[in-house]
Amino acid sequence: MKKDTAKLISRAEACLEEAHHLLAYDHYLGAINRAYYCIFDCARALLHENEIFAKTHQGVQTKFNDAFIKTGLIQRNHGNAMRHLFALRQASDYDFDAELTREDAVYANDMAAQFLQTCKHFLGG
């Protein structure tokens, strides 16, 4: 594994830990945000390991989908989770009227944990 890939995985692990702590204290918006960034950093790690780079969140989603989902290397549900958590994160960060629930935050944390596990397995870790 490349050095920067390992750094991204470490960041993803930290984001997931933060998401769990925020959820435990009923901070749903923060938990969703950190869970999304866990997935985002995992996707960046997979792309980086394969010399694929993107400058934006949308770019990471598109390139991840093209390189890993469409090719069947990673299950489609992980691509769906990334898109769903991105939408939840957008709502939590920018929609003042967003009513995100504990169930949303639990889903986000669960999907982030699964995504991280899949990513680490794919990278051989």
mmCIF file of C-alpha atoms in Angstrom:
data_model
loop_
_atom_site.group_PDB
_atom_site.id
_atom_site.type_symbol
_atom_site.label_atom_id
_atom_site.label_comp_id
_atom_site.label_asym_id
_atom_site.label_seq_id
_atom_site.Cartn_x
_atom_site.Cartn_y
_atom_site.Cartn_z
ATOM 1 C CA MET A 1 0.000 0.000 0.000
ATOM 2 C CA LYS A 2 1.283 3.452 -0.894
ATOM 3 C CA LYS A 3 2.143 5.856 1.923
ATOM 4 C CA ASP A 4 -0.579 8.383 1.018
ATOM 5 C CA THR A 5 -3.140 5.600 0.641
ATOM 6 C CA ALA A 6 -2.348 4.506 4.203
ATOM 7 C CA LYS A 7 -2.763 8.103 5.396
ATOM 8 C CA LEU A 8 -6.209 8.276 3.800
ATOM 9 C CA ILE A 9 -7.228 4.991 5.445
ATOM 10 C CA SER A 10 -6.033 6.341 8.784
ATOM 11 C CA ARG A 11 -8.124 9.482 8.258
ATOM 12 C CA ALA A 12 -11.139 7.335 7.352
ATOM 13 C CA GLU A 13 -10.710 5.316 10.549
ATOM 14 C CA ALA A 14 -10.545 8.528 12.589
ATOM 15 C CA CYS A 15 -13.679 9.874 10.887
ATOM 16 C CA LEU A 16 -15.569 6.667 11.680
ATOM 17 C CA GLU A 17 -14.493 6.815 15.322
ATOM 18 C CA GLU A 18 -15.648 10.445 15.500
ATOM 19 C CA ALA A 19 -18.965 9.468 13.884
ATOM 20 C CA HIS A 20 -19.518 6.775 16.520
ATOM 21 C CA HIS A 21 -18.775 9.214 19.348
ATOM 22 C CA LEU A 22 -21.092 11.870 17.919
ATOM 23 C CA LEU A 23 -23.880 9.326 17.474
ATOM 24 C CA ALA A 24 -23.446 8.155 21.067
ATOM 25 C CA TYR A 25 -24.177 11.726 22.206
ATOM 26 C CA ASP A 26 -27.125 12.162 19.819
ATOM 27 C CA HIS A 27 -25.287 14.617 17.559
ATOM 28 C CA TYR A 28 -26.856 13.262 14.387
ATOM 29 C CA LEU A 29 -25.758 15.944 11.958
ATOM 30 C CA GLY A 30 -22.131 15.648 13.023
ATOM 31 C CA ALA A 31 -22.284 11.848 12.988
ATOM 32 C CA ILE A 32 -23.591 11.890 9.419
ATOM 33 C CA ASN A 33 -20.897 14.346 8.365
ATOM 34 C CA ARG A 34 -18.063 12.264 9.806
ATOM 35 C CA ALA A 35 -19.512 9.006 8.426
ATOM 36 C CA TYR A 36 -19.634 10.536 4.949
ATOM 37 C CA TYR A 37 -16.020 11.672 5.230
ATOM 38 C CA CYS A 38 -15.023 8.147 6.241
ATOM 39 C CA ILE A 39 -16.486 6.890 2.966
ATOM 40 C CA PHE A 40 -15.034 9.797 0.993
ATOM 41 C CA ASP A 41 -11.525 9.141 2.318
ATOM 42 C CA CYS A 42 -11.880 5.410 1.635
ATOM 43 C CA ALA A 43 -12.878 6.096 -1.953
ATOM 44 C CA ARG A 44 -9.972 8.517 -2.331
ATOM 45 C CA ALA A 45 -7.623 5.861 -0.930
ATOM 46 C CA LEU A 46 -8.785 3.259 -3.436
ATOM 47 C CA LEU A 47 -8.482 5.732 -6.282
ATOM 48 C CA HIS A 48 -5.069 6.942 -5.121
ATOM 49 C CA GLU A 49 -3.732 3.405 -4.874
ATOM 50 C CA ASN A 50 -4.663 3.008 -8.534
ATOM 51 C CA GLU A 51 -3.214 6.364 -9.639
ATOM 52 C CA ILE A 52 -6.665 7.873 -10.203
ATOM 53 C CA PHE A 53 -7.194 11.396 -8.921
ATOM 54 C CA ALA A 54 -10.177 13.734 -8.623
ATOM 55 C CA LYS A 55 -10.499 17.314 -7.413
ATOM 56 C CA THR A 56 -14.115 17.375 -6.225
ATOM 57 C CA HIS A 57 -16.546 15.234 -4.272
ATOM 58 C CA GLN A 58 -18.513 14.604 -7.461
ATOM 59 C CA GLY A 59 -15.288 13.708 -9.245
ATOM 60 C CA VAL A 60 -14.397 11.157 -6.569
ATOM 61 C CA GLN A 61 -17.886 9.642 -6.781
ATOM 62 C CA THR A 62 -17.779 9.420 -10.572
ATOM 63 C CA LYS A 63 -14.269 7.992 -10.778
ATOM 64 C CA PHE A 64 -14.941 5.540 -7.937
ATOM 65 C CA ASN A 65 -18.089 4.377 -9.693
ATOM 66 C CA ASP A 66 -16.274 3.970 -13.013
ATOM 67 C CA ALA A 67 -13.207 2.206 -11.603
ATOM 68 C CA PHE A 68 -14.768 -0.013 -8.933
ATOM 69 C CA ILE A 69 -18.556 -0.300 -9.197
ATOM 70 C CA LYS A 70 -19.084 -0.591 -12.951
ATOM 71 C CA THR A 71 -16.193 -3.055 -13.168
ATOM 72 C CA GLY A 72 -17.688 -5.238 -10.429
ATOM 73 C CA LEU A 73 -14.624 -4.953 -8.190
ATOM 74 C CA ILE A 74 -16.765 -3.530 -5.388
ATOM 75 C CA GLN A 75 -20.448 -4.203 -4.801
ATOM 76 C CA ARG A 76 -22.947 -1.672 -6.092
ATOM 77 C CA ASN A 77 -24.419 -1.107 -2.617
ATOM 78 C CA HIS A 78 -21.200 0.711 -1.646
ATOM 79 C CA GLY A 79 -21.611 3.166 -4.512
ATOM 80 C CA ASN A 80 -25.237 3.660 -3.516
ATOM 81 C CA ALA A 81 -24.194 4.258 0.102
ATOM 82 C CA MET A 82 -21.646 6.878 -0.962
ATOM 83 C CA ARG A 83 -24.257 8.787 -2.961
ATOM 84 C CA HIS A 84 -26.855 8.506 -0.194
ATOM 85 C CA LEU A 85 -24.466 9.674 2.521
ATOM 86 C CA PHE A 86 -23.323 12.540 0.317
ATOM 87 C CA ALA A 87 -26.968 13.669 0.064
ATOM 88 C CA LEU A 88 -27.435 13.306 3.830
ATOM 89 C CA ARG A 89 -24.213 15.220 4.481
ATOM 90 C CA GLN A 90 -25.281 17.987 2.116
ATOM 91 C CA ALA A 91 -28.591 18.251 3.949
ATOM 92 C CA SER A 92 -26.939 18.194 7.372
ATOM 93 C CA ASP A 93 -24.400 20.863 6.420
ATOM 94 C CA TYR A 94 -26.448 23.195 4.221
ATOM 95 C CA ASP A 95 -30.183 22.655 4.684
ATOM 96 C CA PHE A 96 -31.273 24.633 7.718
ATOM 97 C CA ASP A 97 -34.629 22.845 7.714
ATOM 98 C CA ALA A 98 -33.194 19.333 7.434
ATOM 99 C CA GLU A 99 -34.753 16.962 9.912
ATOM 100 C CA LEU A 100 -32.281 14.140 10.031
ATOM 101 C CA THR A 101 -32.978 11.411 12.526
ATOM 102 C CA ARG A 102 -31.151 8.934 14.691
ATOM 103 C CA GLU A 103 -32.028 6.311 12.082
ATOM 104 C CA ASP A 104 -30.265 8.402 9.413
ATOM 105 C CA ALA A 105 -27.174 8.676 11.610
ATOM 106 C CA VAL A 106 -27.185 4.966 12.490
ATOM 107 C CA TYR A 107 -27.511 4.094 8.790
ATOM 108 C CA ALA A 108 -24.643 6.469 7.953
ATOM 109 C CA ASN A 109 -22.410 4.942 10.632
ATOM 110 C CA ASP A 110 -23.231 1.392 9.569
ATOM 111 C CA MET A 111 -22.589 2.114 5.889
ATOM 112 C CA ALA A 112 -19.315 3.878 6.683
ATOM 113 C CA ALA A 113 -18.116 0.922 8.772
ATOM 114 C CA GLN A 114 -18.978 -1.518 5.973
ATOM 115 C CA PHE A 115 -17.330 0.708 3.372
ATOM 116 C CA LEU A 116 -14.144 0.972 5.443
ATOM 117 C CA GLN A 117 -14.032 -2.787 5.972
ATOM 118 C CA THR A 118 -14.473 -3.420 2.244
ATOM 119 C CA CYS A 119 -11.839 -0.848 1.381
ATOM 120 C CA LYS A 120 -9.292 -2.326 3.794
ATOM 121 C CA HIS A 121 -10.005 -5.822 2.510
ATOM 122 C CA PHE A 122 -9.581 -4.650 -1.080
ATOM 123 C CA LEU A 123 -6.259 -3.014 -0.195
ATOM 124 C CA GLY A 124 -5.098 -6.145 1.589
ATOM 125 C CA GLY A 125 -5.228 -4.726 5.081
#
